[in-house]
N, CA and C of each residue as an Amber inpcrd file, in Angstrom:
protein
   207
 -40.2770000 -19.9760000 -34.3810000 -40.7890000 -19.3860000 -33.5920000
 -39.6250000 -20.5040000 -32.3960000 -38.7240000 -18.8780000 -31.4550000
 -37.9080000 -19.8310000 -30.4170000 -38.1270000 -20.3950000 -29.8080000
 -37.6450000 -21.4660000 -29.1900000 -37.7400000 -22.2420000 -27.8530000
 -36.8350000 -22.0920000 -26.9030000 -37.0120000 -22.3010000 -25.6310000
 -36.0730000 -22.4960000 -24.9720000 -35.4420000 -23.5260000 -23.7610000
 -34.8650000 -24.4050000 -23.8360000 -34.6390000 -25.1480000 -23.3210000
 -35.0250000 -25.6130000 -21.6100000 -35.7630000 -26.1460000 -21.3480000
 -36.6020000 -26.1990000 -20.0770000 -37.6040000 -24.8390000 -19.8570000
 -38.0350000 -24.3390000 -20.4810000 -39.0270000 -23.6350000 -20.6270000
 -40.0320000 -23.3800000 -21.1720000 -41.2960000 -23.7780000 -20.1720000
 -42.3640000 -23.1540000 -21.1730000 -42.7820000 -24.4780000 -22.0610000
 -42.8250000 -25.4310000 -21.3860000 -43.1920000 -27.1760000 -22.2800000
 -42.3650000 -27.1870000 -23.1760000 -41.5700000 -26.3780000 -23.3630000
 -40.8230000 -27.0150000 -24.7150000 -41.6090000 -26.2330000 -26.0460000
 -42.1950000 -25.4990000 -25.3980000 -43.1390000 -24.9200000 -26.6960000
 -42.7390000 -23.7730000 -27.4920000 -42.5360000 -23.4670000 -28.5920000
 -42.5450000 -21.9370000 -29.1410000 -43.2150000 -21.1300000 -28.2870000
 -42.3870000 -19.4490000 -28.7400000 -42.6500000 -18.7310000 -27.9930000
 -43.0070000 -18.2100000 -29.6370000 -44.2730000 -17.3440000 -29.3490000
 -44.4520000 -16.7230000 -30.6460000 -44.0430000 -15.3730000 -31.2100000
 -43.8500000 -15.1740000 -31.8710000 -42.8410000 -13.4950000 -31.9560000
 -43.5800000 -13.2320000 -33.5480000 -43.9150000 -11.5990000 -33.4510000
 -45.1130000 -11.5890000 -35.5240000 -43.6140000 -10.1870000 -36.1700000
 -43.7770000 -10.3590000 -37.3510000 -42.8190000  -9.3960000 -37.6730000
 -43.2890000  -8.4150000 -37.2050000 -43.1270000  -7.0890000 -36.7150000
 -43.5610000  -6.2510000 -36.7500000 -43.0650000  -4.8130000 -37.4660000
 -42.0730000  -4.7530000 -38.2630000 -41.4770000  -3.4700000 -38.9570000
 -40.3370000  -4.6120000 -39.7510000 -40.4440000  -3.6720000 -40.9460000
 -39.2970000  -4.9400000 -41.6860000 -39.1320000  -3.2210000 -42.8650000
 -37.6680000  -3.0080000 -43.7090000 -36.9780000  -1.8630000 -43.4570000
 -36.0020000  -2.4350000 -43.9810000 -35.5080000  -1.4950000 -44.5970000
 -34.2630000  -1.8780000 -45.9340000 -33.6770000  -3.2610000 -45.0800000
 -32.9820000  -3.3760000 -44.5080000 -32.0340000  -4.5810000 -44.1960000
 -32.1570000  -4.7660000 -42.9490000 -33.3590000  -4.8670000 -41.7960000
 -33.4630000  -4.4480000 -40.8560000 -34.8790000  -5.7510000 -40.2970000
 -35.0220000  -6.4400000 -39.8970000 -35.9400000  -7.3980000 -39.3940000
 -36.0660000  -7.3140000 -37.8030000 -37.7280000  -6.8050000 -37.4280000
 -38.2930000  -7.0420000 -35.7660000 -38.9880000  -7.4170000 -35.6470000
 -38.8800000  -8.7280000 -34.8710000 -39.8340000  -9.2790000 -34.3420000
 -40.5040000  -8.8490000 -33.0860000 -41.7590000  -9.0190000 -32.4000000
 -42.1590000  -8.5090000 -30.9060000 -43.0160000  -9.9730000 -30.8310000
 -42.7080000  -9.9080000 -29.1110000 -43.6210000 -10.8420000 -28.3510000
 -44.0210000  -9.4480000 -27.6660000 -44.9120000  -8.1150000 -27.3090000
 -44.5410000  -7.6550000 -26.1230000 -45.1890000  -7.8460000 -24.8700000
 -45.8940000  -9.1780000 -24.6150000 -46.6930000 -10.4400000 -23.7550000
 -45.4990000 -11.4030000 -23.0510000 -44.0550000 -11.3010000 -23.7270000
 -43.3650000 -12.3430000 -23.4580000 -42.7040000 -11.7460000 -22.4140000
 -42.2370000 -12.1370000 -21.5040000 -41.3630000 -11.4050000 -20.5170000
 -40.2630000 -11.0960000 -20.7230000 -39.3220000 -11.6340000 -21.3610000
 -37.6560000 -11.1460000 -22.2290000 -37.6210000 -12.7250000 -22.9030000
 -36.8270000 -11.9130000 -24.3630000 -37.1610000 -10.8420000 -24.7180000
 -38.4210000 -10.4450000 -25.4150000 -38.6810000  -9.0300000 -25.4520000
 -40.0370000  -8.7690000 -26.1010000 -39.5170000  -8.2290000 -27.3140000
 -38.4640000  -8.2690000 -28.1020000 -38.2510000  -7.7720000 -29.7030000
 -36.4520000  -8.0620000 -30.0960000 -36.9760000  -8.8650000 -31.0840000
 -35.7660000  -9.6960000 -31.6140000 -35.9010000  -8.9870000 -32.7820000
 -34.3270000  -8.0780000 -33.5700000 -34.1750000  -7.9880000 -34.2540000
 -33.0740000  -8.0540000 -35.4590000 -33.0250000  -8.9240000 -36.5900000
 -32.0780000  -8.9690000 -37.3700000 -31.4890000  -7.4330000 -38.1860000
 -30.2780000  -7.4430000 -38.7180000 -29.9420000  -6.9570000 -39.5420000
 -28.9260000  -7.1400000 -40.6600000 -28.9570000  -7.3970000 -41.5720000
 -28.0600000  -7.9050000 -42.6110000 -27.3530000  -6.8460000 -42.9250000
 -25.6840000  -7.2850000 -42.4940000 -24.5280000  -5.9400000 -42.0920000
 -23.7680000  -6.3470000 -43.8830000 -23.8090000  -7.1680000 -44.5640000
 -23.2450000  -7.6200000 -46.1170000 -23.5960000  -9.1140000 -46.0170000
 -23.6570000  -9.7690000 -46.8570000 -23.5460000 -11.0960000 -47.5630000
 -23.2150000 -12.0860000 -45.8450000 -21.7770000 -11.1130000 -45.5180000
 -21.2040000 -12.3630000 -44.3730000 -21.4760000 -12.2140000 -43.0870000
 -22.6750000 -10.6460000 -42.7730000 -22.6510000 -10.8970000 -41.4800000
 -23.9960000  -9.9930000 -41.3570000 -24.4900000 -10.7510000 -40.4300000
 -25.9530000 -10.9510000 -39.2800000 -25.6160000 -10.0630000 -38.2180000
 -26.3670000  -8.9520000 -38.1120000 -26.0000000  -8.5530000 -36.3220000
 -27.3480000  -8.1440000 -35.8410000 -28.0690000  -9.1680000 -35.0000000
 -28.5490000  -9.5950000 -34.6200000 -29.2580000  -8.8310000 -32.6840000
 -30.3510000  -8.4210000 -32.5170000 -30.3510000  -7.6840000 -31.1410000
 -31.8150000  -8.4450000 -30.6870000 -31.0280000  -8.6570000 -28.9470000
 -32.7650000  -9.0990000 -28.1970000 -32.9940000  -8.5950000 -27.4280000
 -34.3170000  -7.7920000 -26.8240000 -34.7580000  -6.3110000 -26.2800000
 -35.6900000  -6.6920000 -25.6650000 -35.6770000  -6.3940000 -24.1790000
 -36.5200000  -6.1060000 -23.4030000 -37.0260000  -5.3260000 -23.3470000
 -37.7060000  -4.5020000 -21.8310000 -38.4500000  -3.1800000 -21.1800000
 -37.5010000  -2.4210000 -21.8620000 -37.6890000  -1.4030000 -22.9440000
 -36.9820000   0.3670000 -22.3830000 -35.9930000  -0.4630000 -23.7330000
 -35.4030000  -1.1640000 -24.9430000 -34.9520000  -2.1740000 -25.5320000
 -33.5830000  -2.3640000 -25.0180000 -33.2630000  -2.6320000 -23.7590000
 -32.5570000  -2.8640000 -23.3320000 -32.7800000  -4.5400000 -23.4380000
 -31.1490000  -4.7610000 -23.6640000 -30.6600000  -6.3550000 -23.5210000
 -29.0800000  -6.7620000 -24.3270000 -29.1360000  -7.5460000 -24.9890000
 -27.5210000  -7.3100000 -25.8830000 -27.9050000  -7.4820000 -27.4440000
 -27.1270000  -7.5350000 -27.7120000 -26.7930000  -7.6880000 -29.4530000
 -25.0680000  -8.7020000 -29.4470000 -25.6170000  -8.9910000 -31.0680000
 -24.0970000 -10.0270000 -31.2580000 -24.1840000  -9.3650000 -32.4040000
 -22.8570000 -10.5490000 -32.8250000 -22.4310000 -10.2940000 -34.7030000
 -22.8240000 -11.5310000 -35.4810000 -23.4580000 -12.3680000 -35.7700000
 -22.5320000 -13.4810000 -36.5280000 -22.4050000 -12.8720000 -38.3990000
 -21.4740000 -14.2360000 -37.8300000 -20.6130000 -13.5740000 -39.4110000
 -20.2270000 -15.8040000 -39.9800000 -20.4620000 -15.3660000 -41.3470000
 -21.1160000 -16.6740000 -42.5440000 -19.6030000 -16.7080000 -42.0600000
 -18.9840000 -18.5880000 -41.6030000 -17.3550000 -18.8680000 -42.2120000
 -17.6910000 -19.4230000 -43.3210000 -16.2430000 -18.2100000 -44.2910000
 -15.6400000 -19.5270000 -45.1450000 -14.8130000 -19.7140000 -45.6110000
 -14.6120000 -20.8070000 -46.5950000 -13.8170000 -22.2950000 -46.1720000
 -12.8840000 -21.3340000 -47.3470000
């Protein structure tokens, strides 16, 4: 459950796994203001693509890359 600093009295916001496809995990909470959906897509063993979405699936995305030694 994600938490947001100085919001929601420090309590986590529940998101439920709604769909699981090959490499895409979609968690949703339609009652939350923003985000309503958080998606994680495994691109490869070193990269993860994250989408943070609100109404009409508008929001932002970013890619996480594993730091290799």
